[in-house]
Short mmCIF file of C-alpha atoms and ligand atoms in Angstrom, two decimals:
data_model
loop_
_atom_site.label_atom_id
_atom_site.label_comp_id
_atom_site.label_asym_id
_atom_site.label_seq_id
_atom_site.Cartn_x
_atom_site.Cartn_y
_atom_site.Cartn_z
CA UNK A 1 25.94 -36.82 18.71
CA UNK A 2 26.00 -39.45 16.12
CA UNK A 3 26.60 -38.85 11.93
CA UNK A 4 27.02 -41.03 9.24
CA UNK A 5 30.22 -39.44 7.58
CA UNK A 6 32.57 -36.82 9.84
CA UNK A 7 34.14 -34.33 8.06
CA UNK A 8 37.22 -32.48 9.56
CA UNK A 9 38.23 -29.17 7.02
CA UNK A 10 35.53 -26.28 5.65
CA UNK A 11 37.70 -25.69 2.91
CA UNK A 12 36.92 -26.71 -0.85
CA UNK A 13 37.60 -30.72 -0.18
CA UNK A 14 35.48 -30.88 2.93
CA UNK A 15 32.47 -28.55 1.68
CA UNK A 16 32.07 -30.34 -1.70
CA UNK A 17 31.89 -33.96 0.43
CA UNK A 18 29.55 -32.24 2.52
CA UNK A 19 27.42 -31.71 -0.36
CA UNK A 20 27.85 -34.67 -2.81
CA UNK A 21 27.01 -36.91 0.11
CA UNK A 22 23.90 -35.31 0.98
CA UNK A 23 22.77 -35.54 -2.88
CA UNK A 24 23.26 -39.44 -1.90
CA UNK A 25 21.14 -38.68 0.92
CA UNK A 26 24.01 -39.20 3.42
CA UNK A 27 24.22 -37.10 6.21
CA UNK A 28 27.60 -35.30 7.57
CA UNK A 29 29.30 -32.95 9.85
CA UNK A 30 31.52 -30.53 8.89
CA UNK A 31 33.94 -29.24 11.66
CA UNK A 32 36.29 -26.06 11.05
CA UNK A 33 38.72 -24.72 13.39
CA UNK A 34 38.66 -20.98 11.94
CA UNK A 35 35.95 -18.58 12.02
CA UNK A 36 34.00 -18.08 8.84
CA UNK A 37 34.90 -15.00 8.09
CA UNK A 38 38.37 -16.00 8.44
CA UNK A 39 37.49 -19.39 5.75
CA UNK A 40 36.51 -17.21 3.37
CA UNK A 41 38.75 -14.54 3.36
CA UNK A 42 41.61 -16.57 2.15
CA UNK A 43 43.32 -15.80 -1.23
CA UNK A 44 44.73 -18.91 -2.85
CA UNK A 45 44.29 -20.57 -6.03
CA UNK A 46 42.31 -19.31 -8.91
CA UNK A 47 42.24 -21.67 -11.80
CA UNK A 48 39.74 -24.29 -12.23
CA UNK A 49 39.38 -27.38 -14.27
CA UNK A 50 36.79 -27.87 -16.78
CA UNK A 51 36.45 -31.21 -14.34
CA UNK A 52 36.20 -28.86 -11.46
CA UNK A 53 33.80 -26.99 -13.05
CA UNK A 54 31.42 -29.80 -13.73
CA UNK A 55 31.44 -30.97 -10.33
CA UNK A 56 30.00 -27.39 -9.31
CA UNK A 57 27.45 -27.50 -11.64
CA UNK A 58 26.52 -30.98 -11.09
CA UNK A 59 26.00 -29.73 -7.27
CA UNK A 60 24.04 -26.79 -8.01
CA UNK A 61 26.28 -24.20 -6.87
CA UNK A 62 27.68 -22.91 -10.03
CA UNK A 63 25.26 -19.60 -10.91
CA UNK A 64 27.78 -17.26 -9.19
CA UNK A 65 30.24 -19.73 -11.27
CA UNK A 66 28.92 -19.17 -14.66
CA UNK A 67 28.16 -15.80 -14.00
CA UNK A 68 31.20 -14.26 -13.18
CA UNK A 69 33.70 -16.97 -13.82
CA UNK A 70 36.41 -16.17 -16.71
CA UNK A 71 36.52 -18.57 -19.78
CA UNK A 72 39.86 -19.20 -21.00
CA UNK A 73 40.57 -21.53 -24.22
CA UNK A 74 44.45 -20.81 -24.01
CA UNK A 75 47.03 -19.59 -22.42
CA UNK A 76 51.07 -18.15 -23.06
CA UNK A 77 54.90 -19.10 -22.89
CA UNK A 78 56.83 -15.96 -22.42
CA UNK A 79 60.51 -16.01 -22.56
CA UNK A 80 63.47 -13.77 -24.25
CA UNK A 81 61.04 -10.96 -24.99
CA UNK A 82 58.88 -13.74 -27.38
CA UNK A 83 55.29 -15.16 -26.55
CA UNK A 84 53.83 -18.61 -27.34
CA UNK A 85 50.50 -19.09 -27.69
CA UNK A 86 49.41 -22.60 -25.95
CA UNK A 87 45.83 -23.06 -27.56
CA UNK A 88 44.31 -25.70 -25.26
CA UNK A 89 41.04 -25.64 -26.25
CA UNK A 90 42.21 -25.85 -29.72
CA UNK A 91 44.48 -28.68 -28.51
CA UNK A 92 42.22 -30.59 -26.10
CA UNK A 93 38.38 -29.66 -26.53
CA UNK A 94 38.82 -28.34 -23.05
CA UNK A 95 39.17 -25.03 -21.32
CA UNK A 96 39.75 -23.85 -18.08
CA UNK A 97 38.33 -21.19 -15.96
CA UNK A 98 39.25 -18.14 -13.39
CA UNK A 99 37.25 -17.96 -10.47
CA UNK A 100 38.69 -17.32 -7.24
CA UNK A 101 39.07 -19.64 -4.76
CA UNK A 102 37.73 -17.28 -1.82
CA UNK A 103 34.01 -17.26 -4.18
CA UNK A 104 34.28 -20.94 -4.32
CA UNK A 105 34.49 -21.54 -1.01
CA UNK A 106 31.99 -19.08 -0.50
CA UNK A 107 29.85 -20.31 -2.78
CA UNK A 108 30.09 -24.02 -0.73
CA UNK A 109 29.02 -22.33 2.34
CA UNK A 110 26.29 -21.02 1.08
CA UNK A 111 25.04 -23.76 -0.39
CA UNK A 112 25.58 -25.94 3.21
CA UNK A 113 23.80 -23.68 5.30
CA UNK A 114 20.91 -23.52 2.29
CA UNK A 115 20.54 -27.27 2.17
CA UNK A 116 20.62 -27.71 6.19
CA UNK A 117 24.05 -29.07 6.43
CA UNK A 118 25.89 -28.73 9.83
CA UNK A 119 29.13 -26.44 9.21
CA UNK A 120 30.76 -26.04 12.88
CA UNK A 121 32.85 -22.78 12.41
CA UNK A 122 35.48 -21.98 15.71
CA UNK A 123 35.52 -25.81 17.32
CA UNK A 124 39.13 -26.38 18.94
CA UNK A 125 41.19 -29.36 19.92
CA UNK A 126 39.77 -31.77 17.30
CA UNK A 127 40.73 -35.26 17.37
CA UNK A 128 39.54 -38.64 15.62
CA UNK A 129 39.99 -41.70 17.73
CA UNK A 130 39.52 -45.60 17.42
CA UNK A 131 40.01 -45.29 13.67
CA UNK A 132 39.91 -49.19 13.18
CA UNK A 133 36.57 -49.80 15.07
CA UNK A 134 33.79 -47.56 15.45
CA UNK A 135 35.11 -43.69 15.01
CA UNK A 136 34.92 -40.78 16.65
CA UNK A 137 35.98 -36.82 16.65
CA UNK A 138 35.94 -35.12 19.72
CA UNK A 139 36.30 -31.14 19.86
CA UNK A 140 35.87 -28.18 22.25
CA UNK A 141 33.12 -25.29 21.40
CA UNK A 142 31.66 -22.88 23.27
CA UNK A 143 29.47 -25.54 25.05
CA UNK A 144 32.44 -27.61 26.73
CA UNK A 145 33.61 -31.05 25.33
CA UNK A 146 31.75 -32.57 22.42
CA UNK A 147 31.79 -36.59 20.96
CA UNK A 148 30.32 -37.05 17.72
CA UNK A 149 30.31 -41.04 16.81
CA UNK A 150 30.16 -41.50 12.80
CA UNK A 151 30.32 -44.60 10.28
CA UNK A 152 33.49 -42.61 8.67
CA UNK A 153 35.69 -39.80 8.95
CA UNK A 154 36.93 -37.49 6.21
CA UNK A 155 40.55 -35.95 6.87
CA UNK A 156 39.82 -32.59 4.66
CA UNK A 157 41.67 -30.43 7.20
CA UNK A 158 44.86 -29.37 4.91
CA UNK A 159 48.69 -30.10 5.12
CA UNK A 160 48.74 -28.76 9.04
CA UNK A 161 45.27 -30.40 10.26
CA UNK A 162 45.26 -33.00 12.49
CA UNK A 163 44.10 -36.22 10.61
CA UNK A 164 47.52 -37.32 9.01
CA UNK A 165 49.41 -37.02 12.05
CA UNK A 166 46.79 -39.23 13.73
CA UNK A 167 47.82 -42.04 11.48
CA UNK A 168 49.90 -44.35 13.35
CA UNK A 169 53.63 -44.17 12.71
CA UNK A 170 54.96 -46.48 10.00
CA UNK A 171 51.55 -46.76 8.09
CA UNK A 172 52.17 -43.93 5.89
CA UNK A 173 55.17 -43.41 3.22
CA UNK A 174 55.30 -39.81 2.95
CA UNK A 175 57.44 -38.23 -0.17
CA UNK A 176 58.40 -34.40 0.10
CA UNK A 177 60.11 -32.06 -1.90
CA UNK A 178 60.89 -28.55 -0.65
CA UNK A 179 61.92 -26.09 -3.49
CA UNK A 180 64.36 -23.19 -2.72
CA UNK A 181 62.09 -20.85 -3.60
CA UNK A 182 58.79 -19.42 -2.84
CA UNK A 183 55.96 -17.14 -5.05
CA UNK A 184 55.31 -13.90 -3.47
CA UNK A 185 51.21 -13.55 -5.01
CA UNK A 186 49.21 -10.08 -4.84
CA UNK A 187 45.75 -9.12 -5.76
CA UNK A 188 45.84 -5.49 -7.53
CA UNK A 189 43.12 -2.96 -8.71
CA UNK A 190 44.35 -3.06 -12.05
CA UNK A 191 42.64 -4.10 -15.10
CA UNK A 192 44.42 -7.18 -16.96
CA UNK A 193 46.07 -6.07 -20.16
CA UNK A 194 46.08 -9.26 -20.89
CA UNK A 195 43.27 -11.47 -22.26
CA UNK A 196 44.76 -14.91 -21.10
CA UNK A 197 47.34 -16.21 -18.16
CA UNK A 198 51.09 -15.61 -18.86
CA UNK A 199 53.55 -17.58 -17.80
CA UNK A 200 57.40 -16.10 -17.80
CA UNK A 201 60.84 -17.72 -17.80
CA UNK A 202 62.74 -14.50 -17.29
CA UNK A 203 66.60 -14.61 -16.11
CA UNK A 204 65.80 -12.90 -12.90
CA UNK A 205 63.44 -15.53 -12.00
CA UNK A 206 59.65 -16.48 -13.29
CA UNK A 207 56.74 -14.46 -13.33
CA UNK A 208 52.98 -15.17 -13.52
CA UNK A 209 50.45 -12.72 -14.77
CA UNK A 210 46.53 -14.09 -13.90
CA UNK A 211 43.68 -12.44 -12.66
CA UNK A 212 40.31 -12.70 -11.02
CA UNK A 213 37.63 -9.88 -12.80
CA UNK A 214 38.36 -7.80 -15.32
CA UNK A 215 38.73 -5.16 -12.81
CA UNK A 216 41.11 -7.31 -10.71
CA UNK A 217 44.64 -8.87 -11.56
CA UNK A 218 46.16 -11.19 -9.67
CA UNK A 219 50.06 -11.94 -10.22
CA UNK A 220 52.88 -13.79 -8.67
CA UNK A 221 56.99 -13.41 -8.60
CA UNK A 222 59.45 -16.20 -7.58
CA UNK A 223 61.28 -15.20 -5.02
CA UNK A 224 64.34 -17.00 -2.68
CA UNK A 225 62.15 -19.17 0.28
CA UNK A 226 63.28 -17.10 3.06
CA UNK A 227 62.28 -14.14 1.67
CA UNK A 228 60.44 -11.67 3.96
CA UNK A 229 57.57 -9.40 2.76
CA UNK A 230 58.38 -6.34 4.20
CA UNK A 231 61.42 -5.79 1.64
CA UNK A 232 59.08 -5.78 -1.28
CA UNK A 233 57.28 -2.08 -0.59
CA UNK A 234 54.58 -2.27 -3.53
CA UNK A 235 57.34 -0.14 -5.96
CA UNK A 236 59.44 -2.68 -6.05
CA UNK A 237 56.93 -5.58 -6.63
CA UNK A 238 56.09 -3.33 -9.77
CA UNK A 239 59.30 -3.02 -10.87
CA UNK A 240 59.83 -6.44 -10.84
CA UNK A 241 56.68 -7.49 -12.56
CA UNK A 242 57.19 -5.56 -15.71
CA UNK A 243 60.73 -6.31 -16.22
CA UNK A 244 60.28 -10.44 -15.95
CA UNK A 245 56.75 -9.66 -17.92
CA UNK A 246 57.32 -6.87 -19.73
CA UNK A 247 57.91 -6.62 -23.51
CA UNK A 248 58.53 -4.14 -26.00
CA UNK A 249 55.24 -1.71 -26.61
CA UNK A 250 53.39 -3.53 -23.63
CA UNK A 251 53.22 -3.54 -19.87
CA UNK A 252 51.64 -5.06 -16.91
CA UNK A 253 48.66 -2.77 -16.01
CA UNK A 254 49.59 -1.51 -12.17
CA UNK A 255 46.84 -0.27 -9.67
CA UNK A 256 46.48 -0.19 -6.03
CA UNK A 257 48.05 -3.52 -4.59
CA UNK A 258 44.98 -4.69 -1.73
CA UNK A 259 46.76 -8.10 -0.42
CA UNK A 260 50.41 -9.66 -0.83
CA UNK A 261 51.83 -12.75 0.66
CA UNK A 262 54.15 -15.24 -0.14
CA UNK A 263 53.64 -19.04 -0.49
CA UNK A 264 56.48 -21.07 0.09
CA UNK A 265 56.63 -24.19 -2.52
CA UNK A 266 56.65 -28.09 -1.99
CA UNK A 267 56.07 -30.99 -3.38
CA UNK A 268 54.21 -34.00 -1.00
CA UNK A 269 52.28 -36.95 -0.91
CA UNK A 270 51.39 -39.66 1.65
CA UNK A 271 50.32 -42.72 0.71
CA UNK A 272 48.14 -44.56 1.50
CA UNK A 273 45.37 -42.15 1.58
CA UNK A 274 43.53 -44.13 4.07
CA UNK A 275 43.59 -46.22 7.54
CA UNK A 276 40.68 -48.20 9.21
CA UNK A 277 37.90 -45.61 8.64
CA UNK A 278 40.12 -42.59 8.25
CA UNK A 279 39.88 -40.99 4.75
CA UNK A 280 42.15 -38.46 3.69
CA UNK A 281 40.86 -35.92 0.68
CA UNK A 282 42.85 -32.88 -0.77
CA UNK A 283 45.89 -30.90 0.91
CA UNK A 284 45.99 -33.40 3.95
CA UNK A 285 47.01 -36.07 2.03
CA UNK A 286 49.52 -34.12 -1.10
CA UNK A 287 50.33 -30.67 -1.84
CA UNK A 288 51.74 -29.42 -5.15
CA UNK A 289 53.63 -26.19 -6.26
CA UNK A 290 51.35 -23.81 -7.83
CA UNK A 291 52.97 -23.89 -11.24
CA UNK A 292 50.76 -26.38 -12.47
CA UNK A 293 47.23 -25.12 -11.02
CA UNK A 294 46.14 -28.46 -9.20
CA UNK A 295 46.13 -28.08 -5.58
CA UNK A 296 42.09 -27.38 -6.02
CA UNK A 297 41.48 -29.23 -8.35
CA UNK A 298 42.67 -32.44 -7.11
CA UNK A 299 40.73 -31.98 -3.39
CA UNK A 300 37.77 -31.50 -6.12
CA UNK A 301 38.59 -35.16 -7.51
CA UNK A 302 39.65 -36.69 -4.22
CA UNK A 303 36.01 -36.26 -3.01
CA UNK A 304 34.58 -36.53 -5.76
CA UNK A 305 35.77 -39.94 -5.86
CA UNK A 306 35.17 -40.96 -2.02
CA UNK A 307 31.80 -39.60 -2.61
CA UNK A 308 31.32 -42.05 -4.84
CA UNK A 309 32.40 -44.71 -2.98
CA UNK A 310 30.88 -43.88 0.61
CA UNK A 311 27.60 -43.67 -1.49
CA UNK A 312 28.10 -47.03 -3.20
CA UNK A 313 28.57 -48.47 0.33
CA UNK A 314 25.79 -47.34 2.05
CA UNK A 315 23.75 -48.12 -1.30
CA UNK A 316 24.96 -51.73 -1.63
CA UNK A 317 27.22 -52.56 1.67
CA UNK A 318 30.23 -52.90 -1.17
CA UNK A 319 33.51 -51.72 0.10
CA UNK A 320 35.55 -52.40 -2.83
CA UNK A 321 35.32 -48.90 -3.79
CA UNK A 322 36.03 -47.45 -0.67
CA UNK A 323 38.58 -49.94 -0.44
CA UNK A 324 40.25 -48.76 -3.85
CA UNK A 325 39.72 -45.27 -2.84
CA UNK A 326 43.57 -44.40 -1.85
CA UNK A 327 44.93 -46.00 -5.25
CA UNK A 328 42.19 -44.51 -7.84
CA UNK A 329 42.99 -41.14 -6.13
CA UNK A 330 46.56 -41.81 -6.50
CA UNK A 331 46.34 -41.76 -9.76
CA UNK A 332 45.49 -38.38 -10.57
CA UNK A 333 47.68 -37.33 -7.65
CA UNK A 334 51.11 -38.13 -9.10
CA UNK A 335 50.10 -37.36 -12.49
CA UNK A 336 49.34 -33.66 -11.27
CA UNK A 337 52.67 -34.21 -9.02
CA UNK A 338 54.70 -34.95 -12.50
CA UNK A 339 53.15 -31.77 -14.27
CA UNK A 340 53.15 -29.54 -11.43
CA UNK A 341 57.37 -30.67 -11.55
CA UNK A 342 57.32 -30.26 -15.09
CA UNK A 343 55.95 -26.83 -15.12
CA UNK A 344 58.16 -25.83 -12.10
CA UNK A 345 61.41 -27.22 -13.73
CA UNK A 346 60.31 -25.24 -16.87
CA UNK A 347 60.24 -22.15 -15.66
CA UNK A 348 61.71 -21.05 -12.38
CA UNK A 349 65.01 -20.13 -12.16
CA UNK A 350 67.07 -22.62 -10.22
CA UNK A 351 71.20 -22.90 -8.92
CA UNK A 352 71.63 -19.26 -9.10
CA UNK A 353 70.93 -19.69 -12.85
CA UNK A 354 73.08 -22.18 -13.32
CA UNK A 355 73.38 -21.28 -17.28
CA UNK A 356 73.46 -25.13 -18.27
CA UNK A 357 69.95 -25.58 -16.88
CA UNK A 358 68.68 -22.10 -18.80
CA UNK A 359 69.73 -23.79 -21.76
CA UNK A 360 67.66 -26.82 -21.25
CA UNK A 361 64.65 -25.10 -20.28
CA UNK A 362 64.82 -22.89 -23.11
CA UNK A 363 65.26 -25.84 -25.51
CA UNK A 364 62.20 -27.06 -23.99
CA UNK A 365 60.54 -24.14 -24.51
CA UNK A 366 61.41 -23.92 -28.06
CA UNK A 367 60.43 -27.22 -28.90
CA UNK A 368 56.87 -26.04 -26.92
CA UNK A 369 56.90 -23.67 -29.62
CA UNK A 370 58.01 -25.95 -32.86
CA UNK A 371 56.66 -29.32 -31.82
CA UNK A 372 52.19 -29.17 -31.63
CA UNK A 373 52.71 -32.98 -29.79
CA UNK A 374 54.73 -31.01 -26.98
CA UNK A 375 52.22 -28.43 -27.19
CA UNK A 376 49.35 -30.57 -26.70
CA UNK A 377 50.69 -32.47 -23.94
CA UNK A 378 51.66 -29.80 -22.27
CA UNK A 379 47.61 -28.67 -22.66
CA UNK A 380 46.43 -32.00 -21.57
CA UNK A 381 48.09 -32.10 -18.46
CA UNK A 382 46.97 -28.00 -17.76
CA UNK A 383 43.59 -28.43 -18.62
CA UNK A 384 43.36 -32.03 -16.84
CA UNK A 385 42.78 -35.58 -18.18
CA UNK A 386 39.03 -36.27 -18.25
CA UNK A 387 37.13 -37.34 -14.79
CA UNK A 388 36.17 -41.10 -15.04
CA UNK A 389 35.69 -43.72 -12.13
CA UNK A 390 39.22 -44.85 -12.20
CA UNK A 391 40.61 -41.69 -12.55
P1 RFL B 401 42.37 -26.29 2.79
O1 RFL B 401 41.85 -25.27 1.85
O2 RFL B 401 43.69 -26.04 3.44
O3 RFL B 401 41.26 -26.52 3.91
C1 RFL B 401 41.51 -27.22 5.10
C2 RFL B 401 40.59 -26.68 6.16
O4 RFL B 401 40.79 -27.42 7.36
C3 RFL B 401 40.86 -26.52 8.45
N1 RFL B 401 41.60 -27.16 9.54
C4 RFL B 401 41.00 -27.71 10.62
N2 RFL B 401 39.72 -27.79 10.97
C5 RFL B 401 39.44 -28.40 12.15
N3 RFL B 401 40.41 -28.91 12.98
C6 RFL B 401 41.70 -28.83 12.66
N4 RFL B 401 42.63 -29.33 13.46
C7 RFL B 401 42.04 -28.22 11.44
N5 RFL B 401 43.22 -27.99 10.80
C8 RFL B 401 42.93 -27.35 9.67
C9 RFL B 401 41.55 -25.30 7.87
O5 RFL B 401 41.31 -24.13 8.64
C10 RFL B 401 40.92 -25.24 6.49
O6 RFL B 401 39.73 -24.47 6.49
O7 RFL B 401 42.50 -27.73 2.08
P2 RFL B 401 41.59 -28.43 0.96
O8 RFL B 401 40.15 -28.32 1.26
O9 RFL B 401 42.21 -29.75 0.75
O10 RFL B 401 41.79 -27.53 -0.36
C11 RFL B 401 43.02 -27.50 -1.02
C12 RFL B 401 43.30 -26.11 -1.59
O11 RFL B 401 42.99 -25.12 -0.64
C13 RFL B 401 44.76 -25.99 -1.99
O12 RFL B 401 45.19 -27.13 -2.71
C14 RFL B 401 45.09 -24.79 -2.86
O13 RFL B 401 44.62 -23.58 -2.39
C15 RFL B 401 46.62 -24.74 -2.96
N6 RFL B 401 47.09 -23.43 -3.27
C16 RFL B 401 47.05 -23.03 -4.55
N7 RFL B 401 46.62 -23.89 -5.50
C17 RFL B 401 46.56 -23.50 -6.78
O14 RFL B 401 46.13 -24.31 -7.62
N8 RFL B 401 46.95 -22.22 -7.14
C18 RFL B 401 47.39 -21.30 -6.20
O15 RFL B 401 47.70 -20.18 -6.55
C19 RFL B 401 47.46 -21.69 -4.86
N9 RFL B 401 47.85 -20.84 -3.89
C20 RFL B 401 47.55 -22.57 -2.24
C21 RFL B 401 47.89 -21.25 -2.59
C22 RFL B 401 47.66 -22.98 -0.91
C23 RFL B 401 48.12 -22.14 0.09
N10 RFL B 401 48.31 -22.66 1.42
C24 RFL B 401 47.74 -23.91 1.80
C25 RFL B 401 49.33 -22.22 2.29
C26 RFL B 401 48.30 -20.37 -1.59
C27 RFL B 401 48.40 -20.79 -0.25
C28 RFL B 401 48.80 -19.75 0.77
C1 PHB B 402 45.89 -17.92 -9.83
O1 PHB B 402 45.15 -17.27 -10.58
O2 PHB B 402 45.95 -17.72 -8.62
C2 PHB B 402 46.78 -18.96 -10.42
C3 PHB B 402 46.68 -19.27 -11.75
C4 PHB B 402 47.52 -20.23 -12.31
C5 PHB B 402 48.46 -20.85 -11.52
C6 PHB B 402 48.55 -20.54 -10.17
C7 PHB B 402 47.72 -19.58 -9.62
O3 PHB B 402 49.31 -21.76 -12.06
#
């Protein structure tokens, strides 16, 4: 088998390549080790970019998107029973908006097998070899042993795929933080009671209130790393919620609790995010805690960018974008790494609540609250810097 452009991962970074390089006219293979069922199935992020957004739409696979997707010009600081307002649209001209990541993905697939593009569900032992010549991915299906020779391969197969490691040693400087703590996430039938996200320093730890319908909330607890989910029966995930959330005259709306699991939280990027004809795109190459909504968003602008540059190649036989591709990425990457740190720091409760740190993170939060230049940064960073080539 021979393709221009192969393309390990059938999650959001590997799809959308899939399908900006065939709007280039590019042709691509898109190998998954899971089943599809399985791909789309998985609950993750929720919280999309008005960049992200675009990208769908400028793809064609936004009607589901517009549709059903959740607008939101703002969102709010909750700490010692008061509530800021962060007006972002206000702030920025931007918004953001809620859309599961499990109808994005689904939305991707849909659109593949629509336009004709191969998406290889259930393929096992993958592995990319001669990564400095001509490439090629091997894998196992149900027919035996398969080769597929390409121009390129895309390393969209997350932090535990197999294109990083593949990298030979001492190529790659690879920076990781591990936080002592972890968010335990669950989807509820419960209508929001609120009308935007809430975000909540509380003593006991931080709390997150979001959603996905208006039928459906979605909501999130810090809790230690280690932490196991069978000691948080669905009453005491309640509990929890509404007193970190919970103010005077209001609650957090409760319903039937349908899937809970907790994510533990890093910090990591390698860099370069390239070698020979390798390209890594998305989780493979950096992974951010959830604080700051970017994990999807970024694997959006990682391909978005290599798109670019794979099409300017094959358009004009110039490398120098490809060539820049790792850097321009970069950029974004560690900007998203700062916030994502930011918001973390802000927020989560740290050292056993080490009551010198409280104090400084509730300083910052007042001066969230009295300064509009904190404010706004704050929204620029949340709602993300506008897409451009270099950026
Ligand atoms: P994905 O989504 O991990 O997709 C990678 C795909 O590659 C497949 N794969 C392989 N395929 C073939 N051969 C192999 N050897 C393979 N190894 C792996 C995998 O099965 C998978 O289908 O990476 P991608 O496309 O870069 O997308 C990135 C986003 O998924 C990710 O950044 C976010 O979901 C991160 N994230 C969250 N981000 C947020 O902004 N808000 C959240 O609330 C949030 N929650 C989460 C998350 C990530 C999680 N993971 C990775 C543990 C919750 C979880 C549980
Ligand atoms: C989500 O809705 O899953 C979500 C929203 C905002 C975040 C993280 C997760 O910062």
């Amino acid at each position: 088998m021979r393709t221009q452009v192969g393309i390990v991962g059938a999650g959001p970074a590997g799809l959308t390549l899939a399908l900006l390089l065939q709007q280039q006219g590019i042709e691509s293979i898109v190998l998954e080790r899971r089943d599809r069922d399985y791909v789309e199935g998985r609950v993750r992020a929720g919280l999309l970019e008005q960049n992200t957004v675009d990208l769908m739409r400028a793809l064609g696979v936004a009607e589901r998107l517009d549709e059903r997707g959740l607008v939101h010009d703002g969102v709010y600081l909750r700490w010692q029973g008061q509530t800021q307002h962060i007006p972002m649209t206000e702030l920025t001209g931007r918004s953001i908006t809620i859309y599961g990541q499990q109808q994005v993905v689904r939305d991707l697939i849909d659109a593949c097998n629509e336009r004709g593009i191969p998406v290889r569900f259930e393929v096992d032992e993958v592995a990319v070899h001669d990564l400095e010549g001509e490439p090629r991915i091997t894998y196992r299906d149900e027919g035996g042993e398969q080769s597929i020779e390409c121009d390129l391969i895309a390393g969209c197969d997350g932090f535990h795929g197999i294109c990083r490691p593949s990298i030979p040693d001492g190529v790659l400087t690879e920076h990781e933080y591990v936080y002592p703590f972890g968010w335990l996430g669950i989807l509820a039938e419960a209508a929001p009671t609120t009308d935007e996200l809430i975000y909540a320093w509380h003593e006991r730890g931080f709390a997150l209130y979001s959603m996905r319908s208006p039928q459906i909330s979605r909501l999130y607890l810090q809790v230690p790393a280690e932490e196991s989910i069978e000691d948080w029966p669905d009453e005491r995930i309640w509990e929890e919620l509404q007193l970190r959330l919970g103010v005077e005259g209001w609650s957090v709306g409760q319903g039937p609790i349908f899937e809970k699991g907790i994510t533990p939280m890093r910090s990591f990027v390698a860099e370069p995010m390239q070698y020979g004809n390798l390209y890594l795109a998305g989780d493979s190459a950096h992974i951010v805690p959830p604080t700051g909504a970017k994990g999807l968003n970024l694997a959006a602008n990682d391909v978005r960018l290599l798109a670019a540059a794979i099409a300017e190649r094959y358009r004009s036989g110039d490398i120098g974008l490809l060539e820049r591709y790792s850097e321009t990425a970069l950029r974004r990457v560690w900007r998203a790494q700062d916030f994502s740190n930011y918001m973390t720091q802000l927020l989560h409760r740290f050292d056993d609540g080490d009551a010198f740190q409280a104090r400084l993170q509730l300083s910052r939060l007042e001066q969230l609250r009295r300064s509009e230049a904190a404010a706004r940064n704050l929204a620029e960073n949340y709602v993300g810097l506008p897409a451009s080539d270099d950026f």
